[in-house]
Amino acid sequence: MNSAVMKKTMYFFVLPAMLFYCVFWIFPILKLFQYSVTDYNGYVQSFNYVGLSNFKTLFQEEILGVSVKNTLIYTFITVIFGNIIALMLALLLNANIRAKGFYRSAFYIPTLFSAIVVGFIWSYVYMPGDGLIASFLTKIGLGDVDTNFLGSYGKALYAIIAVDIWKNIGTSTIIFLAGLQSVPYELQEAGRIDGAGRWKLFRFVTLPMLATSVTINITLSIINGLKAFDYPFVMTNGGPGTSTNTLIYAMYKMAFTDQLFGKASALGIISFALIIAITAICVFTLNRKEVSA
Amino acid sequence: MKGIAAKKLLTHLVIIALVFINLVPLLIVLSSSLRSPKNMTNPLNWFNEFTLESFQSAFTRMHFMSALWNSIVLTSVSVFFVVVLAAMAAYPMARIRSKFSRFLYIFFLSGLVVPGQMVLIPIIQMIKGLGIPMNQYTPILMFITCSLPFSTFLYTGFIRSSVPEEIEEAAHIDGCSMFRRFWQIVFPLILPVTVSVVITQGVWIWNDYFFNMVFITKASDAPLPVAMLGFLGDQQNPAQWNVLFAACILCALPLLLAFLALQKYFVGGLTMGSVKG
């Protein structure tokens, strides 16, 4: 590098972005640490330091365990199913056929809808009685199947996870497709001549070439899952009971409905630690895999 | 030859079936939105009526034109600043190879894992503390901030891999200042990432309801997703289903049209950061 050209004064270019980033993102995050040891309610500007009692109460109450569990289920299912379905779609769309671009766009369309609209549409799809699934089942003579997905303790979480997968599958598919298109045809040909079967060809030729897109898709879906908030907020209000409370939704409710901002901050710190830990472990593992592949 | 044709046909059929399953909810919404508000026949008997009555009702009740204008202003102003700030910030991170530069890169990128809902109250305090008025433009600050991590990541990767340092060295010898070198030489060369940033960040900003909902209190200031939210939550004056469905379509229509017109850029933009690595 020529340091006469790439001078240290270049760092001035970072300043405007750094200003925004620190004032509206980093500083508020640091504030969260402070509030987590207070009884601040979010409105009245006076509060007392209460030590670690917010954390103690959280660890005694049920909500922490429930929302951690829900968030992990949410993340796990969206990451695994979302990516497997997207990869299969991409493999299918990568076939040498006409109208590829049209099909790809058809899968991408849901991504363009706002979460508000998606939540509303799917509340209608899941609605018991007149909803899409219910009226379809009635039509084919399965009218007595219980279709109250969003009102059921056991099913509501999975119902909103399905919505999340539906909305995001287009993006992952496009990223996988771009990866697939970068696999040189000669490589496949060589594998075939060497007598590799379909599975072996996929496992040892295609998949290693897809490493970057796999890393990107998995990382993005992990972060998206751990930050899940939209569909509990728009579709279920965390209910029934606490069955669709994710960490971020639980925290939001604690801060704005129950006005326990100190406690919500403590929950925020715990979520923060969890998100960072899981993301870091995954990114680290994926990067190592990518290099060795 | 026959075998290959049959196989292709089968692939088409499988894909069409999947596309259909994927789009059924949206097709039902479209079919219902094209019915009159009073048509309550089974939605599965789709496309049994074609009228724009529900659209007209939704159009006036959600103040579509003003909501659309608000969305356009919020999104374009935010995206403009994201492009300028992120491209500038990425420049030294890509060009200087030092521990500090590496730290900056990670520092910006790590902001990606923090959800906005988590830091909302300290953010509101910050905005009030700085004496920034809370109005329809306040969300722009948050859109810019939240877009920085991913945008700087894209720009840094691209400048590093695709803008040769030799060009800059040549410009330097010709007596070009650092500032001009960046805006007149580097910035035009990184246009593909700019397209990618405009599309990826533009779509989320356009669709965001959260920051808009928090900061915008006046109905006339609301962009499309918030107008939709107000429409859904209007308990005194509940709308018929078909009108709500028409509102859903209206809400998504501008982006759908943009996507149809600029498909190539959307697809290219999404895959920008993922293939280069």
Coordinates of C-alpha atoms in Angstrom, one line a residue, chain B:
Chain B
M1 CA -35.0 -36.5 -26.7
K2 CA -38.5 -37.4 -25.5
G3 CA -37.2 -38.1 -22.1
I4 CA -35.7 -34.7 -21.7
A5 CA -38.9 -32.9 -22.9
A6 CA -40.9 -34.9 -20.4
K7 CA -38.5 -34.1 -17.6
K8 CA -38.7 -30.4 -18.4
L9 CA -42.5 -30.5 -18.5
L10 CA -42.5 -32.2 -15.1
T11 CA -40.1 -29.6 -13.6
H12 CA -42.4 -26.8 -14.9
L13 CA -45.4 -28.5 -13.4
V14 CA -43.7 -28.9 -10.0
I15 CA -42.6 -25.3 -10.0
I16 CA -46.0 -24.0 -11.1
A17 CA -47.6 -26.0 -8.3
L18 CA -45.2 -24.5 -5.7
V19 CA -45.6 -21.0 -7.1
F20 CA -49.4 -21.4 -6.8
I21 CA -49.2 -22.6 -3.2
N22 CA -46.9 -19.8 -2.4
L23 CA -49.1 -17.1 -3.9
V24 CA -52.6 -18.4 -2.9
P25 CA -52.9 -16.1 0.1
L26 CA -52.1 -13.1 -2.1
L27 CA -54.4 -14.2 -5.0
I28 CA -57.3 -14.6 -2.6
V29 CA -56.5 -11.1 -1.2
L30 CA -56.4 -9.7 -4.8
S31 CA -59.7 -11.4 -5.8
S32 CA -61.5 -10.2 -2.6
S33 CA -60.2 -6.6 -3.1
L34 CA -61.8 -6.6 -6.6
R35 CA -65.2 -7.3 -5.1
S36 CA -67.6 -4.7 -3.8
P37 CA -67.4 -4.2 -0.1
K38 CA -70.8 -6.0 0.5
N39 CA -69.9 -9.1 -1.5
M40 CA -69.5 -11.6 1.3
T41 CA -69.6 -14.8 -0.7
N42 CA -67.1 -17.5 0.0
P43 CA -63.6 -16.1 -0.9
L44 CA -62.7 -19.4 -2.4
N45 CA -65.1 -18.7 -5.3
W46 CA -62.5 -16.3 -6.5
F47 CA -62.7 -13.6 -9.1
N48 CA -66.5 -13.8 -9.2
E49 CA -66.8 -10.0 -9.4
F50 CA -64.6 -7.2 -10.8
T51 CA -65.2 -3.7 -9.4
L52 CA -63.0 -1.0 -8.0
E53 CA -65.5 0.0 -5.3
S54 CA -63.4 -1.5 -2.5
F55 CA -60.3 0.2 -3.8
Q56 CA -62.0 3.5 -4.0
S57 CA -63.2 3.2 -0.4
A58 CA -59.7 2.1 0.8
F59 CA -58.0 4.9 -1.3
T60 CA -60.0 7.7 0.4
R61 CA -60.1 6.2 3.9
M62 CA -56.3 5.6 4.2
H63 CA -55.6 8.9 2.5
F64 CA -53.5 7.0 0.0
M65 CA -52.0 10.0 -1.9
S66 CA -50.7 11.7 1.2
A67 CA -49.5 8.4 2.7
L68 CA -47.7 7.6 -0.5
W69 CA -46.1 11.0 -0.6
N70 CA -44.9 10.6 3.0
S71 CA -43.5 7.2 2.2
I72 CA -41.6 8.6 -0.8
V73 CA -40.1 11.5 1.2
L74 CA -39.1 9.4 4.2
T75 CA -37.5 6.6 2.0
S76 CA -35.7 8.8 -0.5
V77 CA -34.2 11.2 2.0
S78 CA -33.1 8.3 4.3
V79 CA -31.6 6.3 1.4
F80 CA -29.8 9.4 0.1
F81 CA -28.0 9.9 3.4
V82 CA -27.3 6.2 3.9
V83 CA -25.5 6.1 0.5
V84 CA -23.4 9.2 1.2
L85 CA -22.5 8.3 4.8
A86 CA -21.9 4.6 4.3
A87 CA -19.9 5.0 1.1
M88 CA -17.7 7.6 2.8
A89 CA -17.2 5.6 6.0
A90 CA -16.4 2.5 4.0
Y91 CA -13.6 4.2 2.1
P92 CA -10.9 4.3 4.8
M93 CA -12.0 1.0 6.2
A94 CA -11.3 -0.6 2.8
R95 CA -8.2 1.3 2.0
I96 CA -6.2 1.5 5.2
R97 CA -4.9 -1.8 6.5
S98 CA -4.4 -1.4 10.2
K99 CA -5.9 -2.7 13.5
F100 CA -7.9 0.4 13.9
S101 CA -9.5 0.1 10.5
R102 CA -10.3 -3.5 11.2
F103 CA -11.8 -2.5 14.5
L104 CA -14.0 0.1 12.8
Y105 CA -15.3 -2.5 10.4
I106 CA -16.3 -4.9 13.1
F107 CA -17.6 -2.0 15.2
F108 CA -20.1 -1.0 12.5
L109 CA -21.0 -4.5 11.5
S110 CA -21.8 -5.6 15.0
G111 CA -24.6 -3.1 15.2
L112 CA -26.6 -5.5 13.0
V113 CA -27.4 -7.8 15.8
V114 CA -29.1 -5.2 18.0
P115 CA -32.9 -4.9 17.6
G116 CA -34.4 -1.4 17.5
Q117 CA -37.1 -2.3 19.9
M118 CA -34.5 -2.9 22.6
V119 CA -32.9 0.5 22.6
L120 CA -36.0 2.6 21.8
I121 CA -36.4 4.4 25.2
P122 CA -32.8 5.5 25.4
I123 CA -33.1 6.6 21.8
I124 CA -36.2 8.7 22.5
Q125 CA -34.4 10.3 25.5
M126 CA -31.4 11.0 23.3
I127 CA -33.5 12.7 20.7
K128 CA -35.4 14.8 23.3
G129 CA -32.1 15.6 25.1
L130 CA -30.6 16.9 21.9
G131 CA -33.6 19.1 21.4
I132 CA -34.5 17.4 18.1
P133 CA -38.2 17.9 17.4
M134 CA -40.4 14.8 17.2
N135 CA -42.2 15.0 14.0
Q136 CA -42.7 13.1 10.7
Y137 CA -39.0 13.5 9.8
T138 CA -37.6 12.1 13.1
P139 CA -37.7 8.4 11.9
I140 CA -35.2 9.4 9.2
L141 CA -32.5 9.6 11.9
M142 CA -33.2 6.0 12.9
F143 CA -33.4 4.7 9.3
I144 CA -30.0 6.2 8.5
T145 CA -28.5 4.8 11.7
C146 CA -29.9 1.3 11.4
S147 CA -28.9 1.0 7.7
L148 CA -25.2 1.9 8.4
P149 CA -24.0 -1.6 9.5
F150 CA -25.1 -3.5 6.4
S151 CA -24.3 -0.7 4.0
T152 CA -20.8 -0.1 5.2
F153 CA -20.3 -3.8 5.1
L154 CA -21.3 -4.0 1.4
Y155 CA -19.3 -0.9 0.4
T156 CA -16.1 -2.0 2.2
G157 CA -16.1 -5.4 0.6
F158 CA -16.7 -3.9 -2.9
I159 CA -14.1 -1.2 -2.7
R160 CA -11.5 -3.7 -1.4
S161 CA -12.2 -6.2 -4.1
S162 CA -13.1 -4.2 -7.2
V163 CA -11.6 -0.7 -7.2
P164 CA -7.9 -1.0 -8.0
E165 CA -5.6 1.2 -5.9
E166 CA -3.5 2.0 -9.0
I167 CA -6.2 4.2 -10.4
E168 CA -6.1 6.3 -7.2
E169 CA -2.3 6.4 -7.2
A170 CA -2.4 7.7 -10.8
A171 CA -4.9 10.3 -9.8
H172 CA -2.8 11.3 -6.8
I173 CA 0.2 11.8 -9.0
D174 CA -1.9 14.0 -11.2
G175 CA -2.5 16.1 -8.1
C176 CA -6.1 15.1 -7.4
S177 CA -7.1 15.7 -3.7
M178 CA -8.4 12.9 -1.5
F179 CA -11.8 14.4 -1.4
R180 CA -12.1 14.7 -5.2
R181 CA -10.5 11.3 -5.7
F182 CA -13.3 9.7 -3.6
W183 CA -16.2 11.5 -5.2
Q184 CA -15.1 11.6 -8.8
I185 CA -13.2 8.4 -9.1
V186 CA -14.1 5.8 -6.5
F187 CA -17.8 6.7 -6.0
P188 CA -18.8 6.3 -9.7
L189 CA -16.9 2.9 -9.8
I190 CA -18.9 1.6 -6.8
L191 CA -22.3 2.2 -8.5
P192 CA -23.3 -1.5 -8.4
V193 CA -23.1 -1.4 -4.5
T194 CA -25.0 1.8 -4.5
V195 CA -27.8 0.2 -6.4
S196 CA -27.6 -2.7 -3.9
V197 CA -27.8 -0.4 -0.9
V198 CA -30.6 1.6 -2.4
I199 CA -32.7 -1.5 -3.0
T200 CA -32.0 -3.5 0.2
Q201 CA -32.2 -0.5 2.5
G202 CA -35.0 1.2 0.5
V203 CA -37.3 -1.9 0.8
W204 CA -36.9 -2.2 4.6
I205 CA -37.3 1.6 5.2
W206 CA -40.3 1.7 2.9
N207 CA -41.9 -1.2 4.8
D208 CA -40.9 -0.3 8.3
Y209 CA -43.8 0.5 10.6
F210 CA -42.0 0.4 14.0
F211 CA -40.0 3.7 14.1
N212 CA -42.7 5.4 12.1
M213 CA -45.3 4.3 14.6
V214 CA -43.3 5.5 17.5
F215 CA -42.4 8.9 16.2
I216 CA -45.3 9.9 14.0
T217 CA -48.4 10.9 15.9
K218 CA -50.4 12.9 13.3
A219 CA -52.5 10.8 10.9
S220 CA -51.7 13.1 8.1
D221 CA -48.0 12.5 8.5
A222 CA -48.2 8.7 8.3
P223 CA -46.5 6.8 5.5
L224 CA -48.2 3.7 4.0
P225 CA -47.5 1.0 6.6
V226 CA -48.7 3.3 9.4
A227 CA -51.7 4.4 7.5
M228 CA -52.5 0.7 7.1
L229 CA -52.0 0.2 10.8
G230 CA -54.4 3.0 11.7
F231 CA -56.9 1.6 9.2
L232 CA -56.7 -1.8 10.9
G233 CA -57.0 -0.5 14.4
D234 CA -59.9 1.9 13.7
Q235 CA -62.4 0.3 16.2
Q236 CA -65.1 3.0 15.9
N237 CA -65.3 2.8 12.2
P238 CA -64.4 -0.8 11.2
A239 CA -63.9 -1.4 7.5
Q240 CA -65.3 -4.4 5.6
W241 CA -62.9 -7.2 4.8
N242 CA -62.8 -6.5 1.1
V243 CA -61.9 -2.8 1.7
L244 CA -59.0 -4.0 4.1
F245 CA -57.8 -6.3 1.4
A246 CA -57.8 -3.5 -1.1
A247 CA -55.8 -1.5 1.3
C248 CA -53.2 -4.3 1.5
I249 CA -52.8 -4.3 -2.2
L250 CA -52.6 -0.5 -2.4
C251 CA -50.0 -0.6 0.4
A252 CA -47.8 -3.0 -1.6
L253 CA -48.5 -1.7 -5.0
P254 CA -45.7 1.0 -5.3
L255 CA -43.0 -1.5 -4.4
L256 CA -44.5 -4.2 -6.6
L257 CA -44.4 -1.8 -9.6
A258 CA -40.9 -0.7 -8.8
F259 CA -39.9 -4.4 -8.6
L260 CA -41.5 -5.2 -12.0
A261 CA -39.8 -2.3 -13.6
L262 CA -36.4 -2.8 -12.0
Q263 CA -36.3 -6.6 -11.6
K264 CA -32.7 -7.0 -12.9
Y265 CA -31.4 -4.5 -10.3
F266 CA -33.3 -6.1 -7.5
V267 CA -31.9 -9.5 -8.1
G268 CA -28.4 -8.1 -8.7
G269 CA -28.6 -5.9 -5.6
L270 CA -29.7 -8.7 -3.3
T271 CA -26.8 -11.0 -4.3
M272 CA -24.1 -8.3 -4.1
G273 CA -22.6 -9.2 -0.8
S274 CA -23.2 -12.9 -1.1
V275 CA -21.2 -14.1 -4.1
K276 CA -18.1 -12.1 -3.9
G277 CA -17.5 -13.1 -0.3

